[in-house]
Coordinates of C-alpha atoms in Angstrom, one line a residue:
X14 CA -13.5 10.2 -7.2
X15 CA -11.9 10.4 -4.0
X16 CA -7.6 10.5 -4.0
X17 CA -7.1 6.8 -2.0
X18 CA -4.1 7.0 0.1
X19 CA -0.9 4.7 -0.4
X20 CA -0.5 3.6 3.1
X21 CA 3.3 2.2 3.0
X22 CA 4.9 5.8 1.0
X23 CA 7.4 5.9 3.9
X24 CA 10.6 3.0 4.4
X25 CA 10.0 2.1 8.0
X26 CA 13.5 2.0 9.9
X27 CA 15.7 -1.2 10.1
X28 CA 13.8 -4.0 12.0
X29 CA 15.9 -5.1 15.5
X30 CA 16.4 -8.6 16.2
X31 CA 13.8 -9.3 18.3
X32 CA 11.0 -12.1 17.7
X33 CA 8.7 -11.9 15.4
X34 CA 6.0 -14.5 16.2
X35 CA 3.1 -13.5 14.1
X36 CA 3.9 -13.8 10.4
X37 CA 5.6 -16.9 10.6
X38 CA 2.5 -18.3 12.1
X39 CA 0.0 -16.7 9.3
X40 CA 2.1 -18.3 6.4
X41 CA 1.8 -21.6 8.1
X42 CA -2.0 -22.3 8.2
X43 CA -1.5 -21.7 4.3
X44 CA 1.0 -24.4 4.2
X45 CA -1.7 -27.4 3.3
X46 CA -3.9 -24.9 1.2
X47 CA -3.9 -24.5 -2.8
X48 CA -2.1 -21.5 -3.8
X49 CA -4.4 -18.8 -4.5
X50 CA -4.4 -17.6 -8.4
X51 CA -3.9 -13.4 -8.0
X52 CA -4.4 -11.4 -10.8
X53 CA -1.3 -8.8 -10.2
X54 CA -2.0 -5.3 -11.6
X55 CA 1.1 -3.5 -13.0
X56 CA 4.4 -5.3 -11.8
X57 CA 7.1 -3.0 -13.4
X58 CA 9.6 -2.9 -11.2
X59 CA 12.0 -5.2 -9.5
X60 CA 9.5 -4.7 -5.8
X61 CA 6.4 -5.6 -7.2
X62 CA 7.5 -8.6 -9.5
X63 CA 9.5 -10.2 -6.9
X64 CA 7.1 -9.3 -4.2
X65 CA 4.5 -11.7 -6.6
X66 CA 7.1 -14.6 -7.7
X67 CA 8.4 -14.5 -4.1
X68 CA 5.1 -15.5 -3.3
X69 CA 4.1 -17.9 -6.2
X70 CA 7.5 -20.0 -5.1
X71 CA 6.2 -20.0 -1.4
X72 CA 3.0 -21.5 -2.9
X73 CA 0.5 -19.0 -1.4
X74 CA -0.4 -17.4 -5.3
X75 CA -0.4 -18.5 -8.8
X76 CA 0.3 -14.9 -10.2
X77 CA -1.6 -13.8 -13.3
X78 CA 1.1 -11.0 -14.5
X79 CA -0.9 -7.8 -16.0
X80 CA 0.9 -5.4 -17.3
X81 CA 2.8 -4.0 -20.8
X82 CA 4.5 -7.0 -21.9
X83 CA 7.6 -5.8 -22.8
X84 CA 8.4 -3.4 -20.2
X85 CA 7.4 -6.6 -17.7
X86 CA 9.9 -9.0 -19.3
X87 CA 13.1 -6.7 -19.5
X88 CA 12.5 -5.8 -15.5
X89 CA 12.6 -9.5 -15.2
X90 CA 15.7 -10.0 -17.5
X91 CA 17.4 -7.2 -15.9
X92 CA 16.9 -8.4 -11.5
X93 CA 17.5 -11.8 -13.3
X94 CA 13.7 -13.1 -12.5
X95 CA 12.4 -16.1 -14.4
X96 CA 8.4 -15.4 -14.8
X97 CA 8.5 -18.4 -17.8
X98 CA 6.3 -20.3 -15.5
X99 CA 3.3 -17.9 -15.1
X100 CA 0.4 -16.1 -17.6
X101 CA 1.7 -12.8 -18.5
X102 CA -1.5 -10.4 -20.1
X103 CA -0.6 -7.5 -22.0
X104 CA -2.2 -3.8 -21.1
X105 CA -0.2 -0.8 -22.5
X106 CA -0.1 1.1 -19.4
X107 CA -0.9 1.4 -15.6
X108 CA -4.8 2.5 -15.7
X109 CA -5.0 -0.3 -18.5
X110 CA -3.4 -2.6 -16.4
X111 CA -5.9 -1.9 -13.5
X112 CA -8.8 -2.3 -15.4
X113 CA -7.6 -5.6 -17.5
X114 CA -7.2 -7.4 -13.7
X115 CA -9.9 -5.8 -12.1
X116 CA -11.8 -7.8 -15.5
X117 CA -10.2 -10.8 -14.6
X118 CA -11.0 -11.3 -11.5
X119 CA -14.4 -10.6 -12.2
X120 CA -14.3 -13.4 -14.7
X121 CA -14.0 -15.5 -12.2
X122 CA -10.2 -16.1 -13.7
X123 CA -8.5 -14.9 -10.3
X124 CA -9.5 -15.0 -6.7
X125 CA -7.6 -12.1 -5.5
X126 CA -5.9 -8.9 -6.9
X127 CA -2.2 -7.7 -6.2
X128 CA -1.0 -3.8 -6.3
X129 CA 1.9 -4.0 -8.7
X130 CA 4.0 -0.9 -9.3
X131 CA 1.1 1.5 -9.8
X132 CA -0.6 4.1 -8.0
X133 CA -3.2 3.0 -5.3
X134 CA -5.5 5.5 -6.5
X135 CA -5.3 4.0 -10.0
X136 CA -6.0 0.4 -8.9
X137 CA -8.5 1.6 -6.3
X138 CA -10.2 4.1 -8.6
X139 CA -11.1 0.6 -10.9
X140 CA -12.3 -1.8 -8.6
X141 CA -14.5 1.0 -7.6
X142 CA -16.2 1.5 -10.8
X143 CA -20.2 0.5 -10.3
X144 CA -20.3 -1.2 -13.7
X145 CA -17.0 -2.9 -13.8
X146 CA -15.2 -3.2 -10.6
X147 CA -15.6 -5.6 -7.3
X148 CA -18.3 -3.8 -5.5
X149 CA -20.2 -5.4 -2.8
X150 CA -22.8 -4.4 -0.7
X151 CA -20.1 -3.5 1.9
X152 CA -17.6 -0.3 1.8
X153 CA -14.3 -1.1 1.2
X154 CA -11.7 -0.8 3.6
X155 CA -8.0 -1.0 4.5
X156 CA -6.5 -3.6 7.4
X157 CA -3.0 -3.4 8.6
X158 CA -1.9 -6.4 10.4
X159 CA 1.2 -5.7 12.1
X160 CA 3.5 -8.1 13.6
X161 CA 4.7 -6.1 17.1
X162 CA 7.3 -7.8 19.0
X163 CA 6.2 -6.9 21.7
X164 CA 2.1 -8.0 21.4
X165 CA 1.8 -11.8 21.5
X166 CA -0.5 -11.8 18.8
X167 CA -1.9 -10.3 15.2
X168 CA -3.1 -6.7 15.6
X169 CA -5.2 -5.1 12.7
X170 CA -5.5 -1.2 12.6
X171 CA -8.6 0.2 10.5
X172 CA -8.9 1.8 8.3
X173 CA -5.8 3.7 7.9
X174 CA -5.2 4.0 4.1
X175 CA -9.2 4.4 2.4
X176 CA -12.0 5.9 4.7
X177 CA -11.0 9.7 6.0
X178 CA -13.3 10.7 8.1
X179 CA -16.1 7.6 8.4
X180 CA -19.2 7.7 9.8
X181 CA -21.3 5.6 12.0
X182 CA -22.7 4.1 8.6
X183 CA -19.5 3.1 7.2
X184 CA -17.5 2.4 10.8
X185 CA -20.6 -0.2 10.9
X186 CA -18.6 -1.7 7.4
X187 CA -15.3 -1.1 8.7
X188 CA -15.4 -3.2 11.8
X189 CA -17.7 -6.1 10.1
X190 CA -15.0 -6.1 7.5
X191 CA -11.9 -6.4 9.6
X192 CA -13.8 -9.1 11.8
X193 CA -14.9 -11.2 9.1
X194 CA -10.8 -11.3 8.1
X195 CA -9.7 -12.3 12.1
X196 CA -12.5 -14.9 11.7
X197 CA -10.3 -16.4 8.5
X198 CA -7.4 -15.7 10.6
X199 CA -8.7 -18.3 13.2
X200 CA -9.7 -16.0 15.8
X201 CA -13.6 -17.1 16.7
X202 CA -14.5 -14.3 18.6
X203 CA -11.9 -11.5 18.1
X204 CA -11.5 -8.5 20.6
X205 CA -12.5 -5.1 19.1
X206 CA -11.3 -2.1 20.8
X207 CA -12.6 1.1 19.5
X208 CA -10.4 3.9 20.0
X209 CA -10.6 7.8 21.3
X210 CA -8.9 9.7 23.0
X211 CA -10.7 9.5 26.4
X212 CA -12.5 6.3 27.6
X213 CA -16.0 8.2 28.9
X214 CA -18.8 9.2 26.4
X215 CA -18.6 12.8 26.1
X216 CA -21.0 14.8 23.0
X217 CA -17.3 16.9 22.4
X218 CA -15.8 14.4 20.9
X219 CA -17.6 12.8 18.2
X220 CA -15.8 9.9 18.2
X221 CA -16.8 8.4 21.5
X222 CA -20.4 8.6 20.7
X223 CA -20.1 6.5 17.5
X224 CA -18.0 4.1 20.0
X225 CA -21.3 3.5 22.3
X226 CA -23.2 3.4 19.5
X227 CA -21.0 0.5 17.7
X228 CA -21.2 -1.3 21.0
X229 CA -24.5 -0.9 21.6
X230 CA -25.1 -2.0 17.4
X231 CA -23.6 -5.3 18.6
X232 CA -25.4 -6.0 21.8
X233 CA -28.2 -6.2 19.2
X234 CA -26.8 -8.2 16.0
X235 CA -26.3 -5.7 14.0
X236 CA -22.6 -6.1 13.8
X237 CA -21.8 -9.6 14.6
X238 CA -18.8 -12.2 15.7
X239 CA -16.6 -10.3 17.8
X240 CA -16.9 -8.7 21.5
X241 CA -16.7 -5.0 21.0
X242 CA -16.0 -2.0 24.5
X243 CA -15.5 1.8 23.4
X244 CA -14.2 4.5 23.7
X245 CA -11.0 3.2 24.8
X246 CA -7.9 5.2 25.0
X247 CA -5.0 3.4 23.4
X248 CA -3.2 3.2 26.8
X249 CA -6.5 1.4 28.3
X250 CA -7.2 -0.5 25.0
X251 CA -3.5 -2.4 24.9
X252 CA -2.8 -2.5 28.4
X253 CA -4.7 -4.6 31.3
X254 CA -3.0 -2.5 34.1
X255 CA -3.8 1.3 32.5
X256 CA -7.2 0.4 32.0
X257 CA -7.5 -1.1 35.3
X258 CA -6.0 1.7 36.9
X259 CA -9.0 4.0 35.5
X260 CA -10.9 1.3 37.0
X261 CA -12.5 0.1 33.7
X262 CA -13.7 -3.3 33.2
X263 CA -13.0 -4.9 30.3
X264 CA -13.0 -8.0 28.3
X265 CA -11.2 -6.2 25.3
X266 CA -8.7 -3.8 27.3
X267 CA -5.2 -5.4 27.5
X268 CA -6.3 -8.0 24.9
X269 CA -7.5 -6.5 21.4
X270 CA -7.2 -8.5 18.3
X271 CA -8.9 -5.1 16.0
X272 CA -8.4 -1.6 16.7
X273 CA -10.8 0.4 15.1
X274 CA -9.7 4.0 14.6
X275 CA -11.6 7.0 14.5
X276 CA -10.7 8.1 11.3
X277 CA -7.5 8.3 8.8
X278 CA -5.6 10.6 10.1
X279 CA -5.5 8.6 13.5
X280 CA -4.8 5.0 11.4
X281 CA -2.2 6.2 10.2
X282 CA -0.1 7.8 12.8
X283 CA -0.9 4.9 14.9
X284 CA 0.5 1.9 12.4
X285 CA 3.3 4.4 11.4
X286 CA 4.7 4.8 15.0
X287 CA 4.5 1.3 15.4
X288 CA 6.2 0.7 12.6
X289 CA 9.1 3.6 13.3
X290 CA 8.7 2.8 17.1
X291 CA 7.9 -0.7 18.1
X292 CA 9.8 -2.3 15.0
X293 CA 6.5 -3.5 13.6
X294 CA 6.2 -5.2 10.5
X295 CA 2.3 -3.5 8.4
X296 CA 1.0 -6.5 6.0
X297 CA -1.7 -4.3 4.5
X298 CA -5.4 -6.0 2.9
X299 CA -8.4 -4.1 1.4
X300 CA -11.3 -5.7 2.6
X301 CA -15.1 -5.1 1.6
X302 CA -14.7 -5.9 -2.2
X303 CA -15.3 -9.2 -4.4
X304 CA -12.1 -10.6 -3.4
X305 CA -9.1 -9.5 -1.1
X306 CA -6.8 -7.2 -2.4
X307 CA -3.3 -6.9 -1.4
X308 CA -1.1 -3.8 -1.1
X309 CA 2.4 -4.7 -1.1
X310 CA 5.1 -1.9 -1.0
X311 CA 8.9 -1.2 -1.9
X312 CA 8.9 -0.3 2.1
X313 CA 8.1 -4.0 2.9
X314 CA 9.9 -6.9 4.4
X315 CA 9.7 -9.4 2.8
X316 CA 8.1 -10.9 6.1
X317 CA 5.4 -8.3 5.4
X318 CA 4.7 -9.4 1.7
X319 CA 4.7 -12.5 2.4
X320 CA 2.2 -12.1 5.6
X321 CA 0.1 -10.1 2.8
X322 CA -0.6 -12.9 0.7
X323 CA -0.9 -15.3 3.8
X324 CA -4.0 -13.4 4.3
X325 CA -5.3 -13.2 1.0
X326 CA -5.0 -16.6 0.9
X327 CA -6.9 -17.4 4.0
X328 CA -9.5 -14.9 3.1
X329 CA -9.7 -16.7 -0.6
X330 CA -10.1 -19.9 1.3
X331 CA -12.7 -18.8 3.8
X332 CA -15.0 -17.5 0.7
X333 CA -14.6 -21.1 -0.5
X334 CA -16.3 -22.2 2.2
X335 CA -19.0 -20.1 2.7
X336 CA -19.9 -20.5 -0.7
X337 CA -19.8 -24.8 -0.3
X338 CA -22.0 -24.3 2.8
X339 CA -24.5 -21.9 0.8
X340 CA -24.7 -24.4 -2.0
X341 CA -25.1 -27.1 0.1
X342 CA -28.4 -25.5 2.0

């Protein structure tokens, strides 16, 4: 089973006072939807239950609370937290807990699943499983939305936190994934910029031939619903003027909505000097499974957890209605 990464381990620095547009606006499209009832593996600590309560009174989840029941209820007695008002399911420890939320979601019971105070890996390692977990026909991946004060918009990075070194095959996954989620997001056609270090296709570097290869996927429909131009250099991918400058002609460079990454490594660096930085706020979704999952961490703002569930919710919402418009053909 392959170690899955937490991608928040690291407090990112205080946030300046600058604006931050893009949260705010996230958590308002949920204002007229139904809360969204989140099965939420392992809250044991002060973060993680009042990362989920903090939610459930901002009416974007109905928490299902899955964890050993007594540990659960004196962390809420002790950061004075009143869960009285939500299910609480008993599971004697963290793999336990995993696995008895992973089950209920699968029951139908819960449209989305919440990282408590557990491992990634542990949670990850269940909704994995080929009997019992979330599977689809899609590889998972991980999306971080960050809020940059200085971008006008949302700006998903993936995958940072799940797939190390991906190949064609699964970057095919990766970038289908994250534009299926700026679709819910209310982007129609959403800008994907696919990152190298060079903007030329050159056989040394591996990564700018799966680039032409994505783009040339989409040309003909094999990835769909977004407007895709690789290899871009970060410097040409997020600004108009660089990229003209190299005299590159571009519908995405200057004005991405996805970067897609070439591996891990790179993710991970990138959203972690934006968040150290550019004072960037990293809501973080796993996309690719039955149901969205949300990674919330003690590093978060509470701007961040909160932009988290936003998307789950919209996610949740946008499943809805695929699935009336199926039924209805």
């Amino acid at each position: 089973m392959k170690k899955y990464q937490d991608p928040t381990e690291i407090a990112p620095p205080q946030k300046s006072s600058r604006e931050y547009r893009v949260y705010p606006a996230l958590i308002e499209r949920c204002a007229e939807l139904e809360p969204v009832t989140t099965a939420v593996a392992h809250p044991c600590d002060e973060s993680s239950l009042t990362a989920a309560l903090e939610a459930a009174e901002a009416d974007l989840i109905r928490p299902i609370l899955v964890g050993p029941e007594a540990k659960v209820r004196a962390v809420a007695g002790q950061f004075g937290l009143d869960i009285r008002p939500y299910r609480l399911v008993d599971a004697p420890h963290s793999h336990a807990s995993a696995a008895k939320a992973v089950e209920i979601v699968r029951s139908g019971e819960a449209e989305a699943l919440m990282k408590g105070s557990l491992h990634t890996d542990e949670l990850m390692a269940e909704v994995v499983r080929k009997d019992t977990g979330l599977r689809t026909e899609r590889r998972i991946s991980h999306v971080f939305i960050m809020d940059v004060p200085t971008y006008p918009k949302p700006l998903a990075v993936t995958d940072a936190a799940i797939n190390i070194f991906p190949d064609l095959e699964t970057k095919v996954d990766i970038v289908q994934n994250a534009i299926d989620m700026a679709h819910a997001l209310g982007r129609e056609r959403p800008k994907v910029a696919i990152l190298s270090a060079v903007e030329t296709v050159t056989p040394k570097i591996p990564s700018t031939i799966d680039a032409a290869a994505l783009c040339k996927m989409a040309e003909r429909g094999q990835i769909t619903g977004a407007l895709l131009d690789g290899p871009l250099a970060f410097d040409n991918a997020i600004s108009k003027e660089a990229a003209q400058i190299k005299g590159i002609r571009s519908e995405v460079a200057g004005d991405p909505d996805i970067l897609l990454v070439p591996d891990l490594e790179a993710g991970n660096m990138l959203a972690k000097q934006l968040s150290f930085l550019a004072n960037a706020d990293a809501a973080g979704i796993v996309l690719g499974a039955r149901v969205p999952i949300i990674l919330t961490s003690r590093a978060d703002t509470v701007r961040a957890r909160m932009a988290s569930c936003a998307v789950a919710v919209l996610l949740a919402h946008a499943r809805r209605q695929q699935a009336a418009a199926l039924a209805a053909e």
